[in-house]
mmCIF file with all atom_site columns, C-alpha atoms in Angstrom:
data_model
loop_
_atom_site.group_PDB
_atom_site.id
_atom_site.type_symbol
_atom_site.label_atom_id
_atom_site.label_alt_id
_atom_site.label_comp_id
_atom_site.label_asym_id
_atom_site.label_entity_id
_atom_site.label_seq_id
_atom_site.pdbx_PDB_ins_code
_atom_site.Cartn_x
_atom_site.Cartn_y
_atom_site.Cartn_z
_atom_site.occupancy
_atom_site.B_iso_or_equiv
_atom_site.pdbx_formal_charge
_atom_site.auth_seq_id
_atom_site.auth_comp_id
_atom_site.auth_asym_id
_atom_site.auth_atom_id
_atom_site.pdbx_PDB_model_num
ATOM 1   C CA . MET A 1 1   ? 27.752  -8.303 -10.259 1.00 52.00 ? 1   MET A CA 1
ATOM 2   C CA . PRO A 1 2   ? 27.724  -5.304 -13.176 1.00 57.00 ? 2   PRO A CA 1
ATOM 3   C CA . GLY A 1 3   ? 25.065  -3.061 -13.775 1.00 61.00 ? 3   GLY A CA 1
ATOM 4   C CA . LEU A 1 4   ? 22.870  -2.533 -16.899 1.00 57.00 ? 4   LEU A CA 1
ATOM 5   C CA . LEU A 1 5   ? 22.218  0.510  -18.404 1.00 60.00 ? 5   LEU A CA 1
ATOM 6   C CA . ALA A 1 6   ? 18.496  -0.268 -19.801 1.00 54.00 ? 6   ALA A CA 1
ATOM 7   C CA . ALA A 1 7   ? 18.581  2.722  -22.207 1.00 59.00 ? 7   ALA A CA 1
ATOM 8   C CA . THR A 1 8   ? 21.792  1.966  -24.126 1.00 66.00 ? 8   THR A CA 1
ATOM 9   C CA . GLY A 1 9   ? 22.208  -1.990 -23.079 1.00 65.00 ? 9   GLY A CA 1
ATOM 10  C CA . GLN A 1 10  ? 25.942  -1.049 -21.816 1.00 73.00 ? 10  GLN A CA 1
ATOM 11  C CA . LEU A 1 11  ? 27.332  -2.824 -18.867 1.00 75.00 ? 11  LEU A CA 1
ATOM 12  C CA . LEU A 1 12  ? 28.888  -1.066 -15.903 1.00 71.00 ? 12  LEU A CA 1
ATOM 13  C CA . PRO A 1 13  ? 31.755  -2.319 -13.894 1.00 76.00 ? 13  PRO A CA 1
ATOM 14  C CA . VAL A 1 14  ? 30.841  -3.217 -10.248 1.00 75.00 ? 14  VAL A CA 1
ATOM 15  C CA . GLY A 1 15  ? 32.885  -0.519 -9.394  1.00 78.00 ? 15  GLY A CA 1
ATOM 16  C CA . ASP A 1 16  ? 31.081  2.115  -10.827 1.00 76.00 ? 16  ASP A CA 1
ATOM 17  C CA . VAL A 1 17  ? 27.916  0.560  -9.674  1.00 70.00 ? 17  VAL A CA 1
ATOM 18  C CA . GLN A 1 18  ? 28.947  0.636  -6.151  1.00 74.00 ? 18  GLN A CA 1
ATOM 19  C CA . ARG A 1 19  ? 30.166  4.499  -6.327  1.00 77.00 ? 19  ARG A CA 1
ATOM 20  C CA . LEU A 1 20  ? 26.749  5.357  -8.017  1.00 72.00 ? 20  LEU A CA 1
ATOM 21  C CA . ALA A 1 21  ? 25.019  3.708  -5.438  1.00 71.00 ? 21  ALA A CA 1
ATOM 22  C CA . ARG A 1 22  ? 26.873  5.645  -2.878  1.00 75.00 ? 22  ARG A CA 1
ATOM 23  C CA . THR A 1 23  ? 27.037  9.223  -4.367  1.00 78.00 ? 23  THR A CA 1
ATOM 24  C CA . SER A 1 24  ? 23.448  9.050  -5.896  1.00 68.00 ? 24  SER A CA 1
ATOM 25  C CA . THR A 1 25  ? 20.098  9.968  -4.821  1.00 62.00 ? 25  THR A CA 1
ATOM 26  C CA . LEU A 1 26  ? 17.518  7.107  -5.620  1.00 53.00 ? 26  LEU A CA 1
ATOM 27  C CA . VAL A 1 27  ? 14.112  8.005  -6.769  1.00 51.00 ? 27  VAL A CA 1
ATOM 28  C CA . ARG A 1 28  ? 11.378  5.256  -7.500  1.00 52.00 ? 28  ARG A CA 1
ATOM 29  C CA . ILE A 1 29  ? 10.049  5.712  -11.007 1.00 55.00 ? 29  ILE A CA 1
ATOM 30  C CA . VAL A 1 30  ? 7.219   2.959  -11.947 1.00 59.00 ? 30  VAL A CA 1
ATOM 31  C CA . MET A 1 31  ? 6.816   2.428  -15.800 1.00 58.00 ? 31  MET A CA 1
ATOM 32  C CA . ASP A 1 32  ? 4.424   0.458  -18.159 1.00 62.00 ? 32  ASP A CA 1
ATOM 33  C CA . ALA A 1 33  ? 5.705   -2.138 -20.544 1.00 66.00 ? 33  ALA A CA 1
ATOM 34  C CA . GLN A 1 34  ? 6.398   0.566  -23.160 1.00 63.00 ? 34  GLN A CA 1
ATOM 35  C CA . GLY A 1 35  ? 8.950   2.510  -20.833 1.00 60.00 ? 35  GLY A CA 1
ATOM 36  C CA . GLN A 1 36  ? 6.070   5.398  -20.114 1.00 59.00 ? 36  GLN A CA 1
ATOM 37  C CA . VAL A 1 37  ? 6.367   6.895  -16.680 1.00 58.00 ? 37  VAL A CA 1
ATOM 38  C CA . LEU A 1 38  ? 3.266   5.957  -14.504 1.00 60.00 ? 38  LEU A CA 1
ATOM 39  C CA . ASP A 1 39  ? 4.527   6.870  -11.011 1.00 61.00 ? 39  ASP A CA 1
ATOM 40  C CA . MET A 1 40  ? 6.757   9.996  -9.940  1.00 61.00 ? 40  MET A CA 1
ATOM 41  C CA . GLY A 1 41  ? 6.511   10.012 -6.309  1.00 61.00 ? 41  GLY A CA 1
ATOM 42  C CA . ARG A 1 42  ? 7.247   13.591 -4.918  1.00 61.00 ? 42  ARG A CA 1
ATOM 43  C CA . LYS A 1 43  ? 9.784   14.490 -7.358  1.00 69.00 ? 43  LYS A CA 1
ATOM 44  C CA . VAL A 1 44  ? 7.251   16.402 -9.419  1.00 69.00 ? 44  VAL A CA 1
ATOM 45  C CA . ARG A 1 45  ? 3.935   17.587 -9.151  1.00 75.00 ? 45  ARG A CA 1
ATOM 46  C CA . LEU A 1 46  ? 2.625   17.585 -12.658 1.00 80.00 ? 46  LEU A CA 1
ATOM 47  C CA . ALA A 1 47  ? 1.553   14.200 -14.047 1.00 82.00 ? 47  ALA A CA 1
ATOM 48  C CA . THR A 1 48  ? 3.232   13.005 -17.450 1.00 82.00 ? 48  THR A CA 1
ATOM 49  C CA . PRO A 1 49  ? 1.486   12.397 -20.562 1.00 86.00 ? 49  PRO A CA 1
ATOM 50  C CA . ALA A 1 50  ? 1.931   8.778  -19.907 1.00 83.00 ? 50  ALA A CA 1
ATOM 51  C CA . GLN A 1 51  ? -0.007  9.231  -16.681 1.00 86.00 ? 51  GLN A CA 1
ATOM 52  C CA . ARG A 1 52  ? -2.947  11.373 -18.485 1.00 90.00 ? 52  ARG A CA 1
ATOM 53  C CA . ARG A 1 53  ? -3.549  8.651  -20.828 1.00 89.00 ? 53  ARG A CA 1
ATOM 54  C CA . SER A 1 54  ? -4.088  5.967  -18.247 1.00 88.00 ? 54  SER A CA 1
ATOM 55  C CA . VAL A 1 55  ? -6.393  8.104  -16.356 1.00 92.00 ? 55  VAL A CA 1
ATOM 56  C CA . VAL A 1 56  ? -8.383  9.066  -19.218 1.00 91.00 ? 56  VAL A CA 1
ATOM 57  C CA . ALA A 1 57  ? -8.398  5.384  -19.992 1.00 91.00 ? 57  ALA A CA 1
ATOM 58  C CA . ARG A 1 58  ? -9.852  4.906  -16.226 1.00 90.00 ? 58  ARG A CA 1
ATOM 59  C CA . TYR A 1 59  ? -12.064 7.706  -15.982 1.00 93.00 ? 59  TYR A CA 1
ATOM 60  C CA . ALA A 1 60  ? -14.942 8.502  -18.328 1.00 93.00 ? 60  ALA A CA 1
ATOM 61  C CA . THR A 1 61  ? -15.628 12.087 -16.668 1.00 96.00 ? 61  THR A CA 1
ATOM 62  C CA . CYS A 1 62  ? -14.537 14.380 -13.772 1.00 97.00 ? 62  CYS A CA 1
ATOM 63  C CA . TRP A 1 63  ? -14.296 12.370 -10.640 1.00 95.00 ? 63  TRP A CA 1
ATOM 64  C CA . VAL A 1 64  ? -17.189 14.249 -8.906  1.00 96.00 ? 64  VAL A CA 1
ATOM 65  C CA . ASP A 1 65  ? -20.290 12.528 -8.914  1.00 96.00 ? 65  ASP A CA 1
ATOM 66  C CA . GLY A 1 66  ? -22.658 13.854 -11.315 1.00 95.00 ? 66  GLY A CA 1
ATOM 67  C CA . CYS A 1 67  ? -20.005 16.126 -13.461 1.00 96.00 ? 67  CYS A CA 1
ATOM 68  C CA . PRO A 1 68  ? -20.835 15.234 -17.091 1.00 95.00 ? 68  PRO A CA 1
ATOM 69  C CA . LEU A 1 69  ? -17.399 16.753 -18.449 1.00 95.00 ? 69  LEU A CA 1
ATOM 70  C CA . PRO A 1 70  ? -15.529 14.294 -20.386 1.00 95.00 ? 70  PRO A CA 1
ATOM 71  C CA . ALA A 1 71  ? -12.003 13.064 -18.565 1.00 95.00 ? 71  ALA A CA 1
ATOM 72  C CA . THR A 1 72  ? -10.181 14.125 -22.092 1.00 95.00 ? 72  THR A CA 1
ATOM 73  C CA . MET A 1 73  ? -11.210 17.591 -21.158 1.00 95.00 ? 73  MET A CA 1
ATOM 74  C CA . CYS A 1 74  ? -10.297 18.015 -17.427 1.00 96.00 ? 74  CYS A CA 1
ATOM 75  C CA . GLN A 1 75  ? -7.306  18.738 -15.464 1.00 94.00 ? 75  GLN A CA 1
ATOM 76  C CA . LEU A 1 76  ? -5.493  15.953 -13.452 1.00 94.00 ? 76  LEU A CA 1
ATOM 77  C CA . ASP A 1 77  ? -5.794  16.414 -9.579  1.00 94.00 ? 77  ASP A CA 1
ATOM 78  C CA . HIS A 1 78  ? -4.252  14.617 -7.099  1.00 93.00 ? 78  HIS A CA 1
ATOM 79  C CA . ALA A 1 79  ? -6.517  12.999 -4.374  1.00 91.00 ? 79  ALA A CA 1
ATOM 80  C CA . ASP A 1 80  ? -3.965  13.689 -1.676  1.00 89.00 ? 80  ASP A CA 1
ATOM 81  C CA . GLY A 1 81  ? -3.417  17.206 -2.457  1.00 86.00 ? 81  GLY A CA 1
ATOM 82  C CA . TRP A 1 82  ? 0.508   17.612 -3.486  1.00 82.00 ? 82  TRP A CA 1
ATOM 83  C CA . ALA A 1 83  ? 0.584   20.549 -1.148  1.00 83.00 ? 83  ALA A CA 1
ATOM 84  C CA . GLU A 1 84  ? -0.019  17.948 1.631   1.00 86.00 ? 84  GLU A CA 1
ATOM 85  C CA . GLY A 1 85  ? 3.047   15.525 0.525   1.00 86.00 ? 85  GLY A CA 1
ATOM 86  C CA . GLY A 1 86  ? 0.490   13.405 -2.004  1.00 86.00 ? 86  GLY A CA 1
ATOM 87  C CA . PRO A 1 87  ? 2.294   11.622 -4.610  1.00 87.00 ? 87  PRO A CA 1
ATOM 88  C CA . THR A 1 88  ? 1.975   12.318 -8.323  1.00 86.00 ? 88  THR A CA 1
ATOM 89  C CA . ASP A 1 89  ? 1.388   8.492  -8.977  1.00 86.00 ? 89  ASP A CA 1
ATOM 90  C CA . LEU A 1 90  ? -1.475  7.036  -11.097 1.00 86.00 ? 90  LEU A CA 1
ATOM 91  C CA . ALA A 1 91  ? -2.833  5.671  -7.735  1.00 87.00 ? 91  ALA A CA 1
ATOM 92  C CA . ASN A 1 92  ? -3.492  9.339  -6.410  1.00 91.00 ? 92  ASN A CA 1
ATOM 93  C CA . LEU A 1 93  ? -4.603  10.934 -9.774  1.00 93.00 ? 93  LEU A CA 1
ATOM 94  C CA . GLY A 1 94  ? -7.701  11.415 -11.192 1.00 95.00 ? 94  GLY A CA 1
ATOM 95  C CA . PRO A 1 95  ? -9.521  13.776 -13.666 1.00 96.00 ? 95  PRO A CA 1
ATOM 96  C CA . ALA A 1 96  ? -10.980 16.954 -12.246 1.00 96.00 ? 96  ALA A CA 1
ATOM 97  C CA . CYS A 1 97  ? -12.909 19.657 -14.143 1.00 96.00 ? 97  CYS A CA 1
ATOM 98  C CA . GLN A 1 98  ? -11.558 22.935 -13.750 1.00 96.00 ? 98  GLN A CA 1
ATOM 99  C CA . PHE A 1 99  ? -14.264 24.227 -11.805 1.00 95.00 ? 99  PHE A CA 1
ATOM 100 C CA . HIS A 1 100 ? -14.272 21.075 -9.086  1.00 96.00 ? 100 HIS A CA 1
ATOM 101 C CA . ASN A 1 101 ? -10.394 21.086 -9.193  1.00 94.00 ? 101 ASN A CA 1
ATOM 102 C CA . ARG A 1 102 ? -10.331 24.634 -8.083  1.00 94.00 ? 102 ARG A CA 1
ATOM 103 C CA . ASP A 1 103 ? -13.561 24.391 -5.395  1.00 95.00 ? 103 ASP A CA 1
ATOM 104 C CA . ARG A 1 104 ? -12.218 21.014 -3.875  1.00 93.00 ? 104 ARG A CA 1
ATOM 105 C CA . TYR A 1 105 ? -8.742  22.831 -3.388  1.00 90.00 ? 105 TYR A CA 1
ATOM 106 C CA . ARG A 1 106 ? -10.405 26.002 -1.631  1.00 93.00 ? 106 ARG A CA 1
ATOM 107 C CA . HIS A 1 107 ? -13.252 24.214 0.090   1.00 94.00 ? 107 HIS A CA 1
ATOM 108 C CA . PRO A 1 108 ? -12.126 20.446 0.878   1.00 92.00 ? 108 PRO A CA 1
ATOM 109 C CA . ASP A 1 109 ? -15.033 20.159 3.471   1.00 93.00 ? 109 ASP A CA 1
ATOM 110 C CA . ARG A 1 110 ? -17.632 20.626 0.279   1.00 94.00 ? 110 ARG A CA 1
ATOM 111 C CA . TYR A 1 111 ? -16.594 17.075 -0.750  1.00 95.00 ? 111 TYR A CA 1
ATOM 112 C CA . GLN A 1 112 ? -16.285 13.514 0.481   1.00 95.00 ? 112 GLN A CA 1
ATOM 113 C CA . ARG A 1 113 ? -14.013 11.145 -0.970  1.00 95.00 ? 113 ARG A CA 1
ATOM 114 C CA . ARG A 1 114 ? -14.615 7.367  -1.372  1.00 94.00 ? 114 ARG A CA 1
ATOM 115 C CA . ARG A 1 115 ? -12.772 4.494  -2.958  1.00 92.00 ? 115 ARG A CA 1
ATOM 116 C CA . VAL A 1 116 ? -13.895 2.997  -5.857  1.00 89.00 ? 116 VAL A CA 1
ATOM 117 C CA . GLY A 1 117 ? -11.912 0.056  -6.864  1.00 82.00 ? 117 GLY A CA 1
ATOM 118 C CA . LYS A 1 118 ? -8.196  -1.056 -5.934  1.00 81.00 ? 118 LYS A CA 1
ATOM 119 C CA . ASP A 1 119 ? -6.881  2.584  -6.557  1.00 80.00 ? 119 ASP A CA 1
ATOM 120 C CA . ARG A 1 120 ? -9.478  4.754  -8.094  1.00 89.00 ? 120 ARG A CA 1
ATOM 121 C CA . TRP A 1 121 ? -11.362 7.769  -6.532  1.00 91.00 ? 121 TRP A CA 1
ATOM 122 C CA . SER A 1 122 ? -14.849 9.124  -6.796  1.00 95.00 ? 122 SER A CA 1
ATOM 123 C CA . TYR A 1 123 ? -16.147 12.512 -4.994  1.00 96.00 ? 123 TYR A CA 1
ATOM 124 C CA . THR A 1 124 ? -19.225 13.392 -3.427  1.00 95.00 ? 124 THR A CA 1
ATOM 125 C CA . TYR A 1 125 ? -20.275 17.321 -3.613  1.00 94.00 ? 125 TYR A CA 1
ATOM 126 C CA . LEU A 1 126 ? -21.984 17.715 -0.272  1.00 93.00 ? 126 LEU A CA 1
ATOM 127 C CA . GLY A 1 127 ? -22.817 21.389 -1.041  1.00 85.00 ? 127 GLY A CA 1
ATOM 128 C CA . ARG A 1 128 ? -21.965 24.816 0.316   1.00 76.00 ? 128 ARG A CA 1
ATOM 129 C CA . THR A 1 129 ? -21.635 24.383 4.515   1.00 64.00 ? 129 THR A CA 1
ATOM 130 C CA . PRO A 1 130 ? -23.901 27.146 5.986   1.00 57.00 ? 130 PRO A CA 1
ATOM 131 C CA . ARG A 1 131 ? -22.379 30.101 7.658   1.00 58.00 ? 131 ARG A CA 1
ATOM 132 C CA . PRO A 1 132 ? -23.611 31.157 10.927  1.00 59.00 ? 132 PRO A CA 1
ATOM 133 C CA . HIS A 1 133 ? -25.945 33.864 11.097  1.00 57.00 ? 133 HIS A CA 1
ATOM 134 C CA . GLN A 1 134 ? -24.391 37.066 12.259  1.00 52.00 ? 134 GLN A CA 1
ATOM 135 C CA . ARG A 1 135 ? -26.459 39.006 14.633  1.00 54.00 ? 135 ARG A CA 1
ATOM 136 C CA . THR A 1 136 ? -26.920 42.792 13.942  1.00 49.00 ? 136 THR A CA 1
#
């Protein structure tokens, strides 16, 4: 069966489709009805403009409980950190104000994550962990 190039409407011969399947790297990309990319897997770290719009529509404020900064003024953050293998997918992204984004990265033990709905997250700030007293 020939392949269809959605961007141009051009049909590819079967031989070309087979050659491309043998020599290409497959990348999963999920797009919305308007063709905007929503899920990028591990190929990129930074969110797309479409992902940003989707996150802002899903969250009113920073995803840390009690933080009043509007999502429109937040950075997009990975629930499962990019450096730890987290994908740049809509279900793994949320708004974090600059402070909470950096603090959660530096001190993950200060935050407790919980699922809110099917694919949204919320964080509770637990406070600073006490340091052991040093004896002199």
